[in-house]
Amino acid sequence: MNDNTEPIEILLVEDNPGDARLAAEALKENKVRNNLHHVLDGVEAMRFLRREAPYAGVPVPDLILLDLNLPRKDGREVLEEIKGDPELRLVPVVVLTTSAAERDLIKSYNLHANAYVIKPIDLDRFIEVVRAIESFWFTIVKLPQLNGRDVT
């Protein structure tokens, strides 16, 4: 459980504006206070996570919601970089994708995704799924406090 009074930091890596908007709405209306950061592709995701310009000073996210099919740098590559980086590997990554392909599921878990969720096509169900992800990760699961700490 998150006993901290600070808002939860969530990084959404999503190139589809409609899905990003729905996720933002679902997270805004939920019970858990959060700051949602949104980037459109894998290159920007890694810049954000490494706090490179223009993201200097941003917090380490408490959770990453990662689409697989991204421009410039694919979500699989991003996941591999995150989980291979000692400073980032403890950040939970939930793959949130339209892909129901078994190969994507297996590859994501082989790359140490913390969860794999297929985006529902139905809008109301999509919002329910995003809320369930947030509820699970921030009211049930105990997460390490990564901001400002050396995790190696």
mmCIF file with all atom_site columns, C-alpha atoms in Angstrom:
data_model
loop_
_atom_site.group_PDB
_atom_site.id
_atom_site.type_symbol
_atom_site.label_atom_id
_atom_site.label_alt_id
_atom_site.label_comp_id
_atom_site.label_asym_id
_atom_site.label_entity_id
_atom_site.label_seq_id
_atom_site.pdbx_PDB_ins_code
_atom_site.Cartn_x
_atom_site.Cartn_y
_atom_site.Cartn_z
_atom_site.occupancy
_atom_site.B_iso_or_equiv
_atom_site.pdbx_formal_charge
_atom_site.auth_seq_id
_atom_site.auth_comp_id
_atom_site.auth_asym_id
_atom_site.auth_atom_id
_atom_site.pdbx_PDB_model_num
ATOM 1   C CA . MET A 1 1   ? 0.000   0.000   0.000   1.00 0.00 ? 1   MET A CA 1
ATOM 2   C CA . ASN A 1 2   ? 1.056   3.529   -0.595  1.00 0.00 ? 2   ASN A CA 1
ATOM 3   C CA . ASP A 1 3   ? 1.203   5.159   2.835   1.00 0.00 ? 3   ASP A CA 1
ATOM 4   C CA . ASN A 1 4   ? 2.922   8.214   1.419   1.00 0.00 ? 4   ASN A CA 1
ATOM 5   C CA . THR A 1 5   ? 0.893   11.411  1.158   1.00 0.00 ? 5   THR A CA 1
ATOM 6   C CA . GLU A 1 6   ? 2.781   12.411  -1.973  1.00 0.00 ? 6   GLU A CA 1
ATOM 7   C CA . PRO A 1 7   ? 0.930   11.788  -5.237  1.00 0.00 ? 7   PRO A CA 1
ATOM 8   C CA . ILE A 1 8   ? 1.817   8.676   -7.189  1.00 0.00 ? 8   ILE A CA 1
ATOM 9   C CA . GLU A 1 9   ? 3.945   9.351   -10.269 1.00 0.00 ? 9   GLU A CA 1
ATOM 10  C CA . ILE A 1 10  ? 2.768   7.494   -13.385 1.00 0.00 ? 10  ILE A CA 1
ATOM 11  C CA . LEU A 1 11  ? 4.463   7.526   -16.776 1.00 0.00 ? 11  LEU A CA 1
ATOM 12  C CA . LEU A 1 12  ? 2.153   6.693   -19.680 1.00 0.00 ? 12  LEU A CA 1
ATOM 13  C CA . VAL A 1 13  ? 4.003   5.771   -22.867 1.00 0.00 ? 13  VAL A CA 1
ATOM 14  C CA . GLU A 1 14  ? 1.273   5.867   -25.494 1.00 0.00 ? 14  GLU A CA 1
ATOM 15  C CA . ASP A 1 15  ? 1.191   7.163   -29.064 1.00 0.00 ? 15  ASP A CA 1
ATOM 16  C CA . ASN A 1 16  ? -2.589  6.872   -29.543 1.00 0.00 ? 16  ASN A CA 1
ATOM 17  C CA . PRO A 1 17  ? -4.144  10.190  -28.442 1.00 0.00 ? 17  PRO A CA 1
ATOM 18  C CA . GLY A 1 18  ? -7.549  8.617   -27.783 1.00 0.00 ? 18  GLY A CA 1
ATOM 19  C CA . ASP A 1 19  ? -6.118  5.910   -25.513 1.00 0.00 ? 19  ASP A CA 1
ATOM 20  C CA . ALA A 1 20  ? -3.956  8.468   -23.715 1.00 0.00 ? 20  ALA A CA 1
ATOM 21  C CA . ARG A 1 21  ? -6.967  10.714  -23.111 1.00 0.00 ? 21  ARG A CA 1
ATOM 22  C CA . LEU A 1 22  ? -9.055  7.812   -21.783 1.00 0.00 ? 22  LEU A CA 1
ATOM 23  C CA . ALA A 1 23  ? -6.261  6.690   -19.472 1.00 0.00 ? 23  ALA A CA 1
ATOM 24  C CA . ALA A 1 24  ? -5.854  10.239  -18.173 1.00 0.00 ? 24  ALA A CA 1
ATOM 25  C CA . GLU A 1 25  ? -9.592  10.526  -17.512 1.00 0.00 ? 25  GLU A CA 1
ATOM 26  C CA . ALA A 1 26  ? -9.685  7.178   -15.725 1.00 0.00 ? 26  ALA A CA 1
ATOM 27  C CA . LEU A 1 27  ? -6.726  8.103   -13.529 1.00 0.00 ? 27  LEU A CA 1
ATOM 28  C CA . LYS A 1 28  ? -8.063  11.580  -12.789 1.00 0.00 ? 28  LYS A CA 1
ATOM 29  C CA . GLU A 1 29  ? -11.340 10.207  -11.422 1.00 0.00 ? 29  GLU A CA 1
ATOM 30  C CA . ASN A 1 30  ? -9.798  7.491   -9.287  1.00 0.00 ? 30  ASN A CA 1
ATOM 31  C CA . LYS A 1 31  ? -9.262  7.603   -5.522  1.00 0.00 ? 31  LYS A CA 1
ATOM 32  C CA . VAL A 1 32  ? -5.464  7.596   -5.641  1.00 0.00 ? 32  VAL A CA 1
ATOM 33  C CA . ARG A 1 33  ? -3.798  11.004  -6.057  1.00 0.00 ? 33  ARG A CA 1
ATOM 34  C CA . ASN A 1 34  ? -1.461  10.842  -8.985  1.00 0.00 ? 34  ASN A CA 1
ATOM 35  C CA . ASN A 1 35  ? 0.614   12.880  -11.386 1.00 0.00 ? 35  ASN A CA 1
ATOM 36  C CA . LEU A 1 36  ? 0.329   11.503  -14.887 1.00 0.00 ? 36  LEU A CA 1
ATOM 37  C CA . HIS A 1 37  ? 3.241   12.141  -17.225 1.00 0.00 ? 37  HIS A CA 1
ATOM 38  C CA . HIS A 1 38  ? 2.674   11.256  -20.878 1.00 0.00 ? 38  HIS A CA 1
ATOM 39  C CA . VAL A 1 39  ? 5.155   10.679  -23.682 1.00 0.00 ? 39  VAL A CA 1
ATOM 40  C CA . LEU A 1 40  ? 4.366   9.645   -27.246 1.00 0.00 ? 40  LEU A CA 1
ATOM 41  C CA . ASP A 1 41  ? 7.165   7.242   -28.130 1.00 0.00 ? 41  ASP A CA 1
ATOM 42  C CA . GLY A 1 42  ? 9.960   5.047   -26.834 1.00 0.00 ? 42  GLY A CA 1
ATOM 43  C CA . VAL A 1 43  ? 12.726  7.591   -27.427 1.00 0.00 ? 43  VAL A CA 1
ATOM 44  C CA . GLU A 1 44  ? 10.905  10.170  -25.304 1.00 0.00 ? 44  GLU A CA 1
ATOM 45  C CA . ALA A 1 45  ? 10.171  7.520   -22.663 1.00 0.00 ? 45  ALA A CA 1
ATOM 46  C CA . MET A 1 46  ? 13.870  6.786   -22.216 1.00 0.00 ? 46  MET A CA 1
ATOM 47  C CA . ARG A 1 47  ? 14.716  10.507  -22.158 1.00 0.00 ? 47  ARG A CA 1
ATOM 48  C CA . PHE A 1 48  ? 12.093  10.979  -19.445 1.00 0.00 ? 48  PHE A CA 1
ATOM 49  C CA . LEU A 1 49  ? 13.324  8.004   -17.411 1.00 0.00 ? 49  LEU A CA 1
ATOM 50  C CA . ARG A 1 50  ? 16.954  9.107   -17.695 1.00 0.00 ? 50  ARG A CA 1
ATOM 51  C CA . ARG A 1 51  ? 15.944  12.716  -16.946 1.00 0.00 ? 51  ARG A CA 1
ATOM 52  C CA . GLU A 1 52  ? 17.542  14.029  -20.108 1.00 0.00 ? 52  GLU A CA 1
ATOM 53  C CA . ALA A 1 53  ? 16.481  17.367  -21.613 1.00 0.00 ? 53  ALA A CA 1
ATOM 54  C CA . PRO A 1 54  ? 13.701  18.431  -21.623 1.00 0.00 ? 54  PRO A CA 1
ATOM 55  C CA . TYR A 1 55  ? 12.903  16.161  -18.642 1.00 0.00 ? 55  TYR A CA 1
ATOM 56  C CA . ALA A 1 56  ? 15.600  17.228  -16.186 1.00 0.00 ? 56  ALA A CA 1
ATOM 57  C CA . GLY A 1 57  ? 14.218  17.176  -12.670 1.00 0.00 ? 57  GLY A CA 1
ATOM 58  C CA . VAL A 1 58  ? 11.209  14.941  -13.320 1.00 0.00 ? 58  VAL A CA 1
ATOM 59  C CA . PRO A 1 59  ? 10.544  12.284  -10.670 1.00 0.00 ? 59  PRO A CA 1
ATOM 60  C CA . VAL A 1 60  ? 11.228  8.600   -11.159 1.00 0.00 ? 60  VAL A CA 1
ATOM 61  C CA . PRO A 1 61  ? 7.802   7.126   -11.886 1.00 0.00 ? 61  PRO A CA 1
ATOM 62  C CA . ASP A 1 62  ? 6.179   4.755   -9.402  1.00 0.00 ? 62  ASP A CA 1
ATOM 63  C CA . LEU A 1 63  ? 4.570   2.909   -12.328 1.00 0.00 ? 63  LEU A CA 1
ATOM 64  C CA . ILE A 1 64  ? 5.030   2.834   -16.101 1.00 0.00 ? 64  ILE A CA 1
ATOM 65  C CA . LEU A 1 65  ? 2.120   2.051   -18.428 1.00 0.00 ? 65  LEU A CA 1
ATOM 66  C CA . LEU A 1 66  ? 3.801   1.010   -21.672 1.00 0.00 ? 66  LEU A CA 1
ATOM 67  C CA . ASP A 1 67  ? 2.306   0.437   -25.102 1.00 0.00 ? 67  ASP A CA 1
ATOM 68  C CA . LEU A 1 68  ? 4.263   -2.023  -27.240 1.00 0.00 ? 68  LEU A CA 1
ATOM 69  C CA . ASN A 1 69  ? 3.675   -0.588  -30.698 1.00 0.00 ? 69  ASN A CA 1
ATOM 70  C CA . LEU A 1 70  ? 5.378   2.788   -30.564 1.00 0.00 ? 70  LEU A CA 1
ATOM 71  C CA . PRO A 1 71  ? 7.089   4.988   -33.128 1.00 0.00 ? 71  PRO A CA 1
ATOM 72  C CA . ARG A 1 72  ? 10.850  5.614   -33.121 1.00 0.00 ? 72  ARG A CA 1
ATOM 73  C CA . LYS A 1 73  ? 11.596  3.046   -30.381 1.00 0.00 ? 73  LYS A CA 1
ATOM 74  C CA . ASP A 1 74  ? 9.317   0.085   -29.912 1.00 0.00 ? 74  ASP A CA 1
ATOM 75  C CA . GLY A 1 75  ? 7.881   -0.722  -26.462 1.00 0.00 ? 75  GLY A CA 1
ATOM 76  C CA . ARG A 1 76  ? 9.758   -4.038  -26.349 1.00 0.00 ? 76  ARG A CA 1
ATOM 77  C CA . GLU A 1 77  ? 13.047  -2.148  -26.690 1.00 0.00 ? 77  GLU A CA 1
ATOM 78  C CA . VAL A 1 78  ? 11.975  0.314   -24.008 1.00 0.00 ? 78  VAL A CA 1
ATOM 79  C CA . LEU A 1 79  ? 11.048  -2.537  -21.656 1.00 0.00 ? 79  LEU A CA 1
ATOM 80  C CA . GLU A 1 80  ? 14.402  -4.224  -22.257 1.00 0.00 ? 80  GLU A CA 1
ATOM 81  C CA . GLU A 1 81  ? 16.277  -0.967  -21.540 1.00 0.00 ? 81  GLU A CA 1
ATOM 82  C CA . ILE A 1 82  ? 14.278  -0.280  -18.370 1.00 0.00 ? 82  ILE A CA 1
ATOM 83  C CA . LYS A 1 83  ? 14.758  -3.754  -16.936 1.00 0.00 ? 83  LYS A CA 1
ATOM 84  C CA . GLY A 1 84  ? 18.444  -3.762  -17.916 1.00 0.00 ? 84  GLY A CA 1
ATOM 85  C CA . ASP A 1 85  ? 19.141  -0.480  -16.129 1.00 0.00 ? 85  ASP A CA 1
ATOM 86  C CA . PRO A 1 86  ? 20.028  -0.834  -12.411 1.00 0.00 ? 86  PRO A CA 1
ATOM 87  C CA . GLU A 1 87  ? 18.496  2.579   -11.673 1.00 0.00 ? 87  GLU A CA 1
ATOM 88  C CA . LEU A 1 88  ? 15.179  1.790   -13.384 1.00 0.00 ? 88  LEU A CA 1
ATOM 89  C CA . ARG A 1 89  ? 14.641  -1.956  -13.175 1.00 0.00 ? 89  ARG A CA 1
ATOM 90  C CA . LEU A 1 90  ? 12.632  -1.823  -9.931  1.00 0.00 ? 90  LEU A CA 1
ATOM 91  C CA . VAL A 1 91  ? 10.006  0.466   -11.463 1.00 0.00 ? 91  VAL A CA 1
ATOM 92  C CA . PRO A 1 92  ? 6.971   -1.692  -12.245 1.00 0.00 ? 92  PRO A CA 1
ATOM 93  C CA . VAL A 1 93  ? 6.085   -1.783  -15.932 1.00 0.00 ? 93  VAL A CA 1
ATOM 94  C CA . VAL A 1 94  ? 2.581   -2.723  -17.000 1.00 0.00 ? 94  VAL A CA 1
ATOM 95  C CA . VAL A 1 95  ? 2.392   -3.440  -20.712 1.00 0.00 ? 95  VAL A CA 1
ATOM 96  C CA . LEU A 1 96  ? -0.916  -1.970  -21.884 1.00 0.00 ? 96  LEU A CA 1
ATOM 97  C CA . THR A 1 97  ? -1.375  -2.929  -25.512 1.00 0.00 ? 97  THR A CA 1
ATOM 98  C CA . THR A 1 98  ? -3.826  -3.978  -28.195 1.00 0.00 ? 98  THR A CA 1
ATOM 99  C CA . SER A 1 99  ? -1.657  -7.003  -29.028 1.00 0.00 ? 99  SER A CA 1
ATOM 100 C CA . ALA A 1 100 ? -3.130  -10.340 -28.004 1.00 0.00 ? 100 ALA A CA 1
ATOM 101 C CA . ALA A 1 101 ? -0.284  -12.172 -29.763 1.00 0.00 ? 101 ALA A CA 1
ATOM 102 C CA . GLU A 1 102 ? 1.198   -14.930 -27.619 1.00 0.00 ? 102 GLU A CA 1
ATOM 103 C CA . ARG A 1 103 ? 4.719   -14.026 -28.843 1.00 0.00 ? 103 ARG A CA 1
ATOM 104 C CA . ASP A 1 104 ? 4.296   -10.455 -27.508 1.00 0.00 ? 104 ASP A CA 1
ATOM 105 C CA . LEU A 1 105 ? 3.003   -11.751 -24.186 1.00 0.00 ? 105 LEU A CA 1
ATOM 106 C CA . ILE A 1 106 ? 5.883   -14.209 -23.797 1.00 0.00 ? 106 ILE A CA 1
ATOM 107 C CA . LYS A 1 107 ? 8.510   -11.703 -24.945 1.00 0.00 ? 107 LYS A CA 1
ATOM 108 C CA . SER A 1 108 ? 7.192   -9.069  -22.525 1.00 0.00 ? 108 SER A CA 1
ATOM 109 C CA . TYR A 1 109 ? 7.367   -11.422 -19.559 1.00 0.00 ? 109 TYR A CA 1
ATOM 110 C CA . ASN A 1 110 ? 10.802  -12.656 -20.686 1.00 0.00 ? 110 ASN A CA 1
ATOM 111 C CA . LEU A 1 111 ? 11.860  -8.997  -20.589 1.00 0.00 ? 111 LEU A CA 1
ATOM 112 C CA . HIS A 1 112 ? 10.503  -8.834  -17.004 1.00 0.00 ? 112 HIS A CA 1
ATOM 113 C CA . ALA A 1 113 ? 7.260   -6.910  -17.530 1.00 0.00 ? 113 ALA A CA 1
ATOM 114 C CA . ASN A 1 114 ? 5.362   -6.840  -14.247 1.00 0.00 ? 114 ASN A CA 1
ATOM 115 C CA . ALA A 1 115 ? 2.010   -7.338  -15.977 1.00 0.00 ? 115 ALA A CA 1
ATOM 116 C CA . TYR A 1 116 ? 0.581   -7.648  -19.479 1.00 0.00 ? 116 TYR A CA 1
ATOM 117 C CA . VAL A 1 117 ? -2.856  -6.161  -20.094 1.00 0.00 ? 117 VAL A CA 1
ATOM 118 C CA . ILE A 1 118 ? -4.704  -6.177  -23.400 1.00 0.00 ? 118 ILE A CA 1
ATOM 119 C CA . LYS A 1 119 ? -6.509  -2.895  -24.023 1.00 0.00 ? 119 LYS A CA 1
ATOM 120 C CA . PRO A 1 120 ? -10.235 -3.465  -24.288 1.00 0.00 ? 120 PRO A CA 1
ATOM 121 C CA . ILE A 1 121 ? -11.908 -1.989  -27.368 1.00 0.00 ? 121 ILE A CA 1
ATOM 122 C CA . ASP A 1 122 ? -14.988 -0.953  -25.366 1.00 0.00 ? 122 ASP A CA 1
ATOM 123 C CA . LEU A 1 123 ? -14.436 2.532   -23.904 1.00 0.00 ? 123 LEU A CA 1
ATOM 124 C CA . ASP A 1 124 ? -16.096 1.888   -20.539 1.00 0.00 ? 124 ASP A CA 1
ATOM 125 C CA . ARG A 1 125 ? -14.156 -1.350  -20.134 1.00 0.00 ? 125 ARG A CA 1
ATOM 126 C CA . PHE A 1 126 ? -10.903 0.451   -21.030 1.00 0.00 ? 126 PHE A CA 1
ATOM 127 C CA . ILE A 1 127 ? -11.523 2.958   -18.220 1.00 0.00 ? 127 ILE A CA 1
ATOM 128 C CA . GLU A 1 128 ? -12.323 0.091   -15.812 1.00 0.00 ? 128 GLU A CA 1
ATOM 129 C CA . VAL A 1 129 ? -9.077  -1.674  -16.724 1.00 0.00 ? 129 VAL A CA 1
ATOM 130 C CA . VAL A 1 130 ? -6.947  1.457   -16.167 1.00 0.00 ? 130 VAL A CA 1
ATOM 131 C CA . ARG A 1 131 ? -8.624  2.050   -12.811 1.00 0.00 ? 131 ARG A CA 1
ATOM 132 C CA . ALA A 1 132 ? -8.069  -1.580  -11.817 1.00 0.00 ? 132 ALA A CA 1
ATOM 133 C CA . ILE A 1 133 ? -4.366  -1.300  -12.710 1.00 0.00 ? 133 ILE A CA 1
ATOM 134 C CA . GLU A 1 134 ? -3.998  1.815   -10.591 1.00 0.00 ? 134 GLU A CA 1
ATOM 135 C CA . SER A 1 135 ? -5.966  0.333   -7.701  1.00 0.00 ? 135 SER A CA 1
ATOM 136 C CA . PHE A 1 136 ? -3.924  -2.873  -7.706  1.00 0.00 ? 136 PHE A CA 1
ATOM 137 C CA . TRP A 1 137 ? -0.514  -1.205  -7.938  1.00 0.00 ? 137 TRP A CA 1
ATOM 138 C CA . PHE A 1 138 ? -1.194  1.565   -5.434  1.00 0.00 ? 138 PHE A CA 1
ATOM 139 C CA . THR A 1 139 ? -3.597  0.166   -2.855  1.00 0.00 ? 139 THR A CA 1
ATOM 140 C CA . ILE A 1 140 ? -2.671  -3.525  -2.708  1.00 0.00 ? 140 ILE A CA 1
ATOM 141 C CA . VAL A 1 141 ? 0.966   -3.922  -3.779  1.00 0.00 ? 141 VAL A CA 1
ATOM 142 C CA . LYS A 1 142 ? 3.882   -2.667  -1.666  1.00 0.00 ? 142 LYS A CA 1
ATOM 143 C CA . LEU A 1 143 ? 6.282   -0.742  -3.902  1.00 0.00 ? 143 LEU A CA 1
ATOM 144 C CA . PRO A 1 144 ? 9.811   0.479   -3.169  1.00 0.00 ? 144 PRO A CA 1
ATOM 145 C CA . GLN A 1 145 ? 10.249  4.224   -2.715  1.00 0.00 ? 145 GLN A CA 1
ATOM 146 C CA . LEU A 1 146 ? 12.531  5.020   -5.651  1.00 0.00 ? 146 LEU A CA 1
ATOM 147 C CA . ASN A 1 147 ? 12.571  8.812   -5.766  1.00 0.00 ? 147 ASN A CA 1
ATOM 148 C CA . GLY A 1 148 ? 15.813  10.146  -4.402  1.00 0.00 ? 148 GLY A CA 1
ATOM 149 C CA . ARG A 1 149 ? 17.276  6.747   -3.514  1.00 0.00 ? 149 ARG A CA 1
ATOM 150 C CA . ASP A 1 150 ? 20.085  4.631   -4.831  1.00 0.00 ? 150 ASP A CA 1
ATOM 151 C CA . VAL A 1 151 ? 18.463  1.321   -5.725  1.00 0.00 ? 151 VAL A CA 1
ATOM 152 C CA . THR A 1 152 ? 21.602  -0.583  -6.659  1.00 0.00 ? 152 THR A CA 1
#
